[in-house]
mmCIF file of C-alpha atoms in Angstrom:
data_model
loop_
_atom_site.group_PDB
_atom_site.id
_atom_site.type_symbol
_atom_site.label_atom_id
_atom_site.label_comp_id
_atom_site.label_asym_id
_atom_site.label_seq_id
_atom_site.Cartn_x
_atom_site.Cartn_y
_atom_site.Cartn_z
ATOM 1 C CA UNK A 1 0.721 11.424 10.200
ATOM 2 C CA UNK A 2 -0.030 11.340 6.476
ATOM 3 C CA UNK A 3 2.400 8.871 4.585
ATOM 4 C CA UNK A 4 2.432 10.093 1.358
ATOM 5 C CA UNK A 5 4.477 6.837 0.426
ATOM 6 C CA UNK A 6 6.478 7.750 -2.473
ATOM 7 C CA UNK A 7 9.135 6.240 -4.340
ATOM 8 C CA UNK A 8 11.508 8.485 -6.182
ATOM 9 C CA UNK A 9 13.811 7.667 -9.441
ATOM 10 C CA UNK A 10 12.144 3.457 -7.554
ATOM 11 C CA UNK A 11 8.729 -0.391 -0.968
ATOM 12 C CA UNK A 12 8.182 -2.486 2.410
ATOM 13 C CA UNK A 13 7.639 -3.844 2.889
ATOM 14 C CA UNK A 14 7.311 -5.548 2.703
ATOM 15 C CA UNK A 15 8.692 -5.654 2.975
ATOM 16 C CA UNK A 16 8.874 -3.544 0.816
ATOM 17 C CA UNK A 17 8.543 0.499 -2.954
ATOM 18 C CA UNK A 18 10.948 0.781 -7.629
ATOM 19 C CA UNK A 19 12.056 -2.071 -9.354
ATOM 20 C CA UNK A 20 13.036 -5.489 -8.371
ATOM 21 C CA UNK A 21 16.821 -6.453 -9.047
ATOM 22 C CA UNK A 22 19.436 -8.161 -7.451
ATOM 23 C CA UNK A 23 21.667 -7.341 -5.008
ATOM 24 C CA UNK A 24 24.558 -9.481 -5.953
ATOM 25 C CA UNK A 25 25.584 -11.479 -8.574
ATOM 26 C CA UNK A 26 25.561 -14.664 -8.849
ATOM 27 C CA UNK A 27 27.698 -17.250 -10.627
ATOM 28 C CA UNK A 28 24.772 -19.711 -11.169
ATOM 29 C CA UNK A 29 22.015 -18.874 -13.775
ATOM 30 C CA UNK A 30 18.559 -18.320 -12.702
ATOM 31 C CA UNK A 31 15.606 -19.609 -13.663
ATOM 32 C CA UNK A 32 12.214 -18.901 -12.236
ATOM 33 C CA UNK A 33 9.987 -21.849 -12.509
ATOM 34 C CA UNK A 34 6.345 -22.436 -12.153
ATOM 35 C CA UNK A 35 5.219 -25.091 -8.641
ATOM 36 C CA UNK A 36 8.240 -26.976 -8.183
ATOM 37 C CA UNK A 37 11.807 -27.008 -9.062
ATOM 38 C CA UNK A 38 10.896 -29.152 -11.937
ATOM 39 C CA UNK A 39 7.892 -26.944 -13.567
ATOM 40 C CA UNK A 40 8.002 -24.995 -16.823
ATOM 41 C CA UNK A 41 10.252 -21.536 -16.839
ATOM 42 C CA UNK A 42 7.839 -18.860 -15.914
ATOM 43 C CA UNK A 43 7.529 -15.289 -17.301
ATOM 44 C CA UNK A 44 4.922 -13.018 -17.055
ATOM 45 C CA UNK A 45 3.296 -10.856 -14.496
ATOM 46 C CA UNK A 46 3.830 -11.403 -10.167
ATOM 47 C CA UNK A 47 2.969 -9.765 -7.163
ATOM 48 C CA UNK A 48 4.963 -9.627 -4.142
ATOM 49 C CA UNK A 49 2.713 -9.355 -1.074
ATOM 50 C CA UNK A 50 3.963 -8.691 2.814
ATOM 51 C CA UNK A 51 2.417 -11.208 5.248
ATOM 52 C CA UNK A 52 1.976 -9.562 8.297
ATOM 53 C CA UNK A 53 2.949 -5.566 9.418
ATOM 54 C CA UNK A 54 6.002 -4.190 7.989
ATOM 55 C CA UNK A 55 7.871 -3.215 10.982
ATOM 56 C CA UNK A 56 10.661 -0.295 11.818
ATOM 57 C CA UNK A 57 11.668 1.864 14.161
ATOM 58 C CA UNK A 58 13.711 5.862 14.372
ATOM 59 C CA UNK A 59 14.602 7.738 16.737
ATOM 60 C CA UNK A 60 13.005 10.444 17.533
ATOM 61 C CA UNK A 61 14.376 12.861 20.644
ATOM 62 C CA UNK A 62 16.381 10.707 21.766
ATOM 63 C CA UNK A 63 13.414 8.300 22.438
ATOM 64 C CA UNK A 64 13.410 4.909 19.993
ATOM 65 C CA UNK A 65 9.795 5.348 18.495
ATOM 66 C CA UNK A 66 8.398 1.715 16.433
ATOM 67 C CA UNK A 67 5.870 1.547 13.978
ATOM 68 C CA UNK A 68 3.945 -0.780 11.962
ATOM 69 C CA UNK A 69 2.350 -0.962 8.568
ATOM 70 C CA UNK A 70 -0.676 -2.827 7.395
ATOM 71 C CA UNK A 71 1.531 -4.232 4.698
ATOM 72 C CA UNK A 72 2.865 -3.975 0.897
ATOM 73 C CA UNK A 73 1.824 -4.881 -2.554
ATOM 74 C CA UNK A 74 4.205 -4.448 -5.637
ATOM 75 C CA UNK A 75 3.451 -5.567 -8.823
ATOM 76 C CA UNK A 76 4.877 -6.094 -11.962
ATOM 77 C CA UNK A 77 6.507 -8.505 -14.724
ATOM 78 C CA UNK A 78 9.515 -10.712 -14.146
ATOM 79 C CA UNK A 79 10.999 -13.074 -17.201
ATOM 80 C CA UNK A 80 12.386 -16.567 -16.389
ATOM 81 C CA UNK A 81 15.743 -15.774 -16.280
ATOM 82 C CA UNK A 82 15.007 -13.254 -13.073
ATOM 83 C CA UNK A 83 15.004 -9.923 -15.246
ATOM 84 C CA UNK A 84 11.958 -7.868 -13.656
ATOM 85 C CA UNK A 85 10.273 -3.947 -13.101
ATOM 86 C CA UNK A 86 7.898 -3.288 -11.369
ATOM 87 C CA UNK A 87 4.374 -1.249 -11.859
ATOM 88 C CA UNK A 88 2.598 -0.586 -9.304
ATOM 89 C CA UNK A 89 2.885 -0.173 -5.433
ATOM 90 C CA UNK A 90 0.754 0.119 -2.188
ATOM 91 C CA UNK A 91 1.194 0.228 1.318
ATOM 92 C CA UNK A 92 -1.176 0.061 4.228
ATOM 93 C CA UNK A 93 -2.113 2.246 6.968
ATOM 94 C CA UNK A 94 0.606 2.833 9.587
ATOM 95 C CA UNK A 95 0.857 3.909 13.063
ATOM 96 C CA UNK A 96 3.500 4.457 16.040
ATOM 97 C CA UNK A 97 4.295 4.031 18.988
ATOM 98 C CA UNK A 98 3.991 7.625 19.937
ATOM 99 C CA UNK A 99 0.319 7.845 18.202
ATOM 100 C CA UNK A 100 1.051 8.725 14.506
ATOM 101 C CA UNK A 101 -1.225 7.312 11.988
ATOM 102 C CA UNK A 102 -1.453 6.966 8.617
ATOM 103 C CA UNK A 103 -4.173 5.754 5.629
ATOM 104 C CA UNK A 104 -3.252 3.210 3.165
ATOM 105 C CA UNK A 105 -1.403 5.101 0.374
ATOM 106 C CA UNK A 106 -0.638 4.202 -3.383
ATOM 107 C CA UNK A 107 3.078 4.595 -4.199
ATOM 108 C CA UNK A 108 3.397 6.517 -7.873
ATOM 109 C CA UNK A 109 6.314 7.920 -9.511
ATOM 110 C CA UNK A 110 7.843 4.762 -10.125
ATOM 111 C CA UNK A 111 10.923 4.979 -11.973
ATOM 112 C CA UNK A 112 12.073 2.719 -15.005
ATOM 113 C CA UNK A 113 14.727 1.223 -13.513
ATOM 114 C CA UNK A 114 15.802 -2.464 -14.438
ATOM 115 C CA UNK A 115 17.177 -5.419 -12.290
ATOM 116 C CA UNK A 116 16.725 -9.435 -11.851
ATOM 117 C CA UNK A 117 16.070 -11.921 -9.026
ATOM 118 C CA UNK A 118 19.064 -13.685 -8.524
ATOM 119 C CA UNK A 119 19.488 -17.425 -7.699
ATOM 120 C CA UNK A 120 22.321 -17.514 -5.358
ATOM 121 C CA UNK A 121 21.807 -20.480 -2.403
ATOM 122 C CA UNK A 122 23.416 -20.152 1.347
ATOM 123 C CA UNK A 123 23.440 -23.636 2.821
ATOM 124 C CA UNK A 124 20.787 -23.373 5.732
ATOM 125 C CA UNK A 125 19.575 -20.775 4.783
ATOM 126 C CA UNK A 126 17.784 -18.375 1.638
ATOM 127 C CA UNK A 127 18.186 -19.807 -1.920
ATOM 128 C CA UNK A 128 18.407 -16.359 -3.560
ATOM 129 C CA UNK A 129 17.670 -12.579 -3.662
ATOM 130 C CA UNK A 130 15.287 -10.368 -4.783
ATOM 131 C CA UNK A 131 16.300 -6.367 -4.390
ATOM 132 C CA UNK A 132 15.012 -3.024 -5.109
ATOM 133 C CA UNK A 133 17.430 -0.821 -5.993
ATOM 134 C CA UNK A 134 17.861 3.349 -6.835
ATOM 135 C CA UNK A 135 17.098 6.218 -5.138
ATOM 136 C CA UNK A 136 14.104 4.753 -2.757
ATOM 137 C CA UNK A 137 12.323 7.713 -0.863
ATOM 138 C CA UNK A 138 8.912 7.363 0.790
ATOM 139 C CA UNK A 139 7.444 10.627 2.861
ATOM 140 C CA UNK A 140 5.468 10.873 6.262
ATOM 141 C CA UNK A 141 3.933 13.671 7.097
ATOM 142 C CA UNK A 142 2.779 14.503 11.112
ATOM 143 C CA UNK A 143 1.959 16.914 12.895
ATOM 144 C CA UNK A 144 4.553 17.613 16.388
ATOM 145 C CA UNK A 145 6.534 20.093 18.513
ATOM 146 C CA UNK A 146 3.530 22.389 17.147
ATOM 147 C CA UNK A 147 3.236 22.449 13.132
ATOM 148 C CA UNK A 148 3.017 19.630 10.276
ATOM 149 C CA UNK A 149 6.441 18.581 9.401
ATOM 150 C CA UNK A 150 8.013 16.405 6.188
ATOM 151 C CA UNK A 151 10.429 13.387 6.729
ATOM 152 C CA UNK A 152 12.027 11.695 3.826
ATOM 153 C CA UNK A 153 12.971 8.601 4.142
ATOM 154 C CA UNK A 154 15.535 6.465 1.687
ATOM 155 C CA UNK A 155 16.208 2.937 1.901
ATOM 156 C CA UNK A 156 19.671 1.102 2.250
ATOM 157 C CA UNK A 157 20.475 -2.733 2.576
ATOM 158 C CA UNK A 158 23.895 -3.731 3.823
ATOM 159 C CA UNK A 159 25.395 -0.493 3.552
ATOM 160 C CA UNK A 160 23.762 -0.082 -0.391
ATOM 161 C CA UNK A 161 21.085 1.927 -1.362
ATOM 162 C CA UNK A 162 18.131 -0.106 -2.171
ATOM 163 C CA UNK A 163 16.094 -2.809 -0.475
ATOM 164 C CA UNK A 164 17.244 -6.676 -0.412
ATOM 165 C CA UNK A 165 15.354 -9.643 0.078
ATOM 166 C CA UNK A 166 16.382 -13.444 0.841
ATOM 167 C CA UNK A 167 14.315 -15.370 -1.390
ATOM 168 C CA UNK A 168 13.192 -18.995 0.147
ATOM 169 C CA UNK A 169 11.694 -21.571 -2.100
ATOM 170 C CA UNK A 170 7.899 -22.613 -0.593
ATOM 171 C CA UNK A 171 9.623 -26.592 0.182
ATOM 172 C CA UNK A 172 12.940 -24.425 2.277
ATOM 173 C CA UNK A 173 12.749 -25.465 5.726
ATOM 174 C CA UNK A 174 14.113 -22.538 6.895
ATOM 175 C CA UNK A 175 11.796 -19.986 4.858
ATOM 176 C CA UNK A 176 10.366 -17.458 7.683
ATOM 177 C CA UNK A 177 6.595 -18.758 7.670
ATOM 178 C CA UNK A 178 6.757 -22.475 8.124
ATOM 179 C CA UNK A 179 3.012 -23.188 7.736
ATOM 180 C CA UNK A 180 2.655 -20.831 4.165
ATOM 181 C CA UNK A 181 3.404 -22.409 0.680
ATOM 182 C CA UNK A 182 4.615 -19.814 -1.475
ATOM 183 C CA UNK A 183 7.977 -18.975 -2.391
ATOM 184 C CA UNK A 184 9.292 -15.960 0.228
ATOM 185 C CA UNK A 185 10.941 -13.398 0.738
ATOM 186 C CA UNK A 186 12.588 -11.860 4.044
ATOM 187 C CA UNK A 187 14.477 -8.903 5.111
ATOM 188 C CA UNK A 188 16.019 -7.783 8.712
ATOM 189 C CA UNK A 189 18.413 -5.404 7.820
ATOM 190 C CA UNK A 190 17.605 -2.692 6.096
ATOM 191 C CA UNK A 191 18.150 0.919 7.212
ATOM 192 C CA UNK A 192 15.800 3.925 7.159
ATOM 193 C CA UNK A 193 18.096 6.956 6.096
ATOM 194 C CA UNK A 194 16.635 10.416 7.059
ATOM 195 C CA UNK A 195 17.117 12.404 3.076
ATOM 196 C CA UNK A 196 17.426 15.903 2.334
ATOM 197 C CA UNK A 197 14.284 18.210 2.329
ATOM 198 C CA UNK A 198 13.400 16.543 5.655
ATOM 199 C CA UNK A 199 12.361 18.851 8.512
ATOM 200 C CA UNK A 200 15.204 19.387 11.363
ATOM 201 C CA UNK A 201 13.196 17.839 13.461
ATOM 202 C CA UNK A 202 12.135 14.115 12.020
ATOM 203 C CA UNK A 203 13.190 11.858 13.583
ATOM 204 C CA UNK A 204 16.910 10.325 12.851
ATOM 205 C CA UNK A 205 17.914 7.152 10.908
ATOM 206 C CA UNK A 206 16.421 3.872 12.192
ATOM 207 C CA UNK A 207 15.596 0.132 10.891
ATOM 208 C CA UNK A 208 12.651 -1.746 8.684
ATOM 209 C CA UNK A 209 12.218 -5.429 8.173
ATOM 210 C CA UNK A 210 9.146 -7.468 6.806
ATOM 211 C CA UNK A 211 8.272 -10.950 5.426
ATOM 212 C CA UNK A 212 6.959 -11.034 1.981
ATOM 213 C CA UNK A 213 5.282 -13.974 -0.445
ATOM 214 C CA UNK A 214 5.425 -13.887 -4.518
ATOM 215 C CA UNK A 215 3.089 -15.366 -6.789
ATOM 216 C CA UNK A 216 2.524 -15.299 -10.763
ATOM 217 C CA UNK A 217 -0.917 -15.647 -12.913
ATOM 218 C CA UNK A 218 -1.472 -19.296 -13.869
ATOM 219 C CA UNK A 219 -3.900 -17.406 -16.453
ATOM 220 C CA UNK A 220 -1.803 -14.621 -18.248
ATOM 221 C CA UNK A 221 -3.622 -11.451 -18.093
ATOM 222 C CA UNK A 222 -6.454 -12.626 -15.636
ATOM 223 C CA UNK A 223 -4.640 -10.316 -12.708
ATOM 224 C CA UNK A 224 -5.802 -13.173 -10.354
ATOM 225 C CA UNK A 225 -2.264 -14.092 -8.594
ATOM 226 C CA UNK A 226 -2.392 -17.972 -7.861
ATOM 227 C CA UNK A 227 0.765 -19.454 -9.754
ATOM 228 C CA UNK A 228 3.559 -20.663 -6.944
ATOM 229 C CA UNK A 229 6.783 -19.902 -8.385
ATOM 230 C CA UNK A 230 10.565 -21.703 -7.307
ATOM 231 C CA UNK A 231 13.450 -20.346 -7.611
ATOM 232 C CA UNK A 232 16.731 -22.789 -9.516
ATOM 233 C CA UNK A 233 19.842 -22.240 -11.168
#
């Protein structure tokens, strides 16, 4: 299987790929800050990075087939206030459960759309979002039932197209990984949705999570991402 990983008009992974916005609005301003709720308002270039596989999982026959990815990278520039597009994308080799594989792949095509990070608290839980939104389509190509076929794939996050992240701030007891100090992002939800131009025979709709950190440059420019950033209203 040959993912050919590409994001139409904008990942997982990531999640995780597009631009980052958010998925709903908030009443509360946003400001991104550098270290600690009390640090200076950053803007300027971030990655978001996956920790761990990106996971999912279609259907395929009848027969539930799961797969995993090596994990995402987006980058791009975000300003204080949570305004942010993104540049560049990558995802890592994949494979399934049914022995498909796939190489690490570059996403291109990214389209200019615009969006923010949102600061928008849950008590006990995230303390924002962070969402991808547009027409998201990423193609696998593999070889089964006797020729090479073409799924499309589009992404959709409580019932929206897009993908959407809870954001946890790296001090959130309940961020998803406990022992890392970054600010994070998670998703469980979203949907894989099989798109037109698809072979008849890919398999059907299915589900994608992933686990995802963010960082800034504490040196604009340098492209070395080590600035922790926190989330506030």
């Amino acid at each position: 299987m040959k993912a050919l990983g590409r994001i139409t008009a904008p990942l997982i992974a990531a999640a995780a790929a597009a631009t980052l916005t958010a998925g709903v609005a908030s009443a509360a301003t946003t400001t991104i800050r550098e270290d600690t709720a009390a640090g200076a308002p950053y803007s300027g270039a971030w990655q978001v990075s996956t920790v761990g596989p990106l996971e999912f999982s279609v259907v395929f026959l009848g027969v539930t087939v799961t797969g995993t990815c090596d994990g995402a990278e987006l980058r791009g520039t975000v300003q204080s206030t949570g305004a942010g597009a993104l540049t560049s994308a990558s995802i890592g080799a994949c494979e399934t459960s049914n022995g498909l594989s796939s190489p690490a792949t570059d996403l291109g095509e990214l389209p200019a759309n615009t969006g923010e990070v949102a600061y928008d608290p849950v008590a006990g839980g995230r303390d924002g979002t962070l969402s991808i939104n547009g027409d998201l389509v990423f193609s696998l190509e593999g070889e089964f039932l006797g020729r090479v076929r073409t799924c499309n794939y589009g992404f959709q996050t409580g019932g929206e197209d897009g993908l959407s992240f809870d954001v946890y701030n790296r001090d959130n007891p309940n961020r998803p990984l406990p022992d890392v100090d970054d600010a994070q992002g998670a998703a469980t939800d979203i949907t894989l949705v099989k798109k037109p131009g698809s072979d008849f025979f890919c398999p059907s709709d299915g589900t994608g999570s992933g686990t995802a950190v963010a960082r800034g440059e504490s040196t604009p420019g340098s492209g070395v991402f080590d600035q922790k950033l926190y989330l506030t209203q």
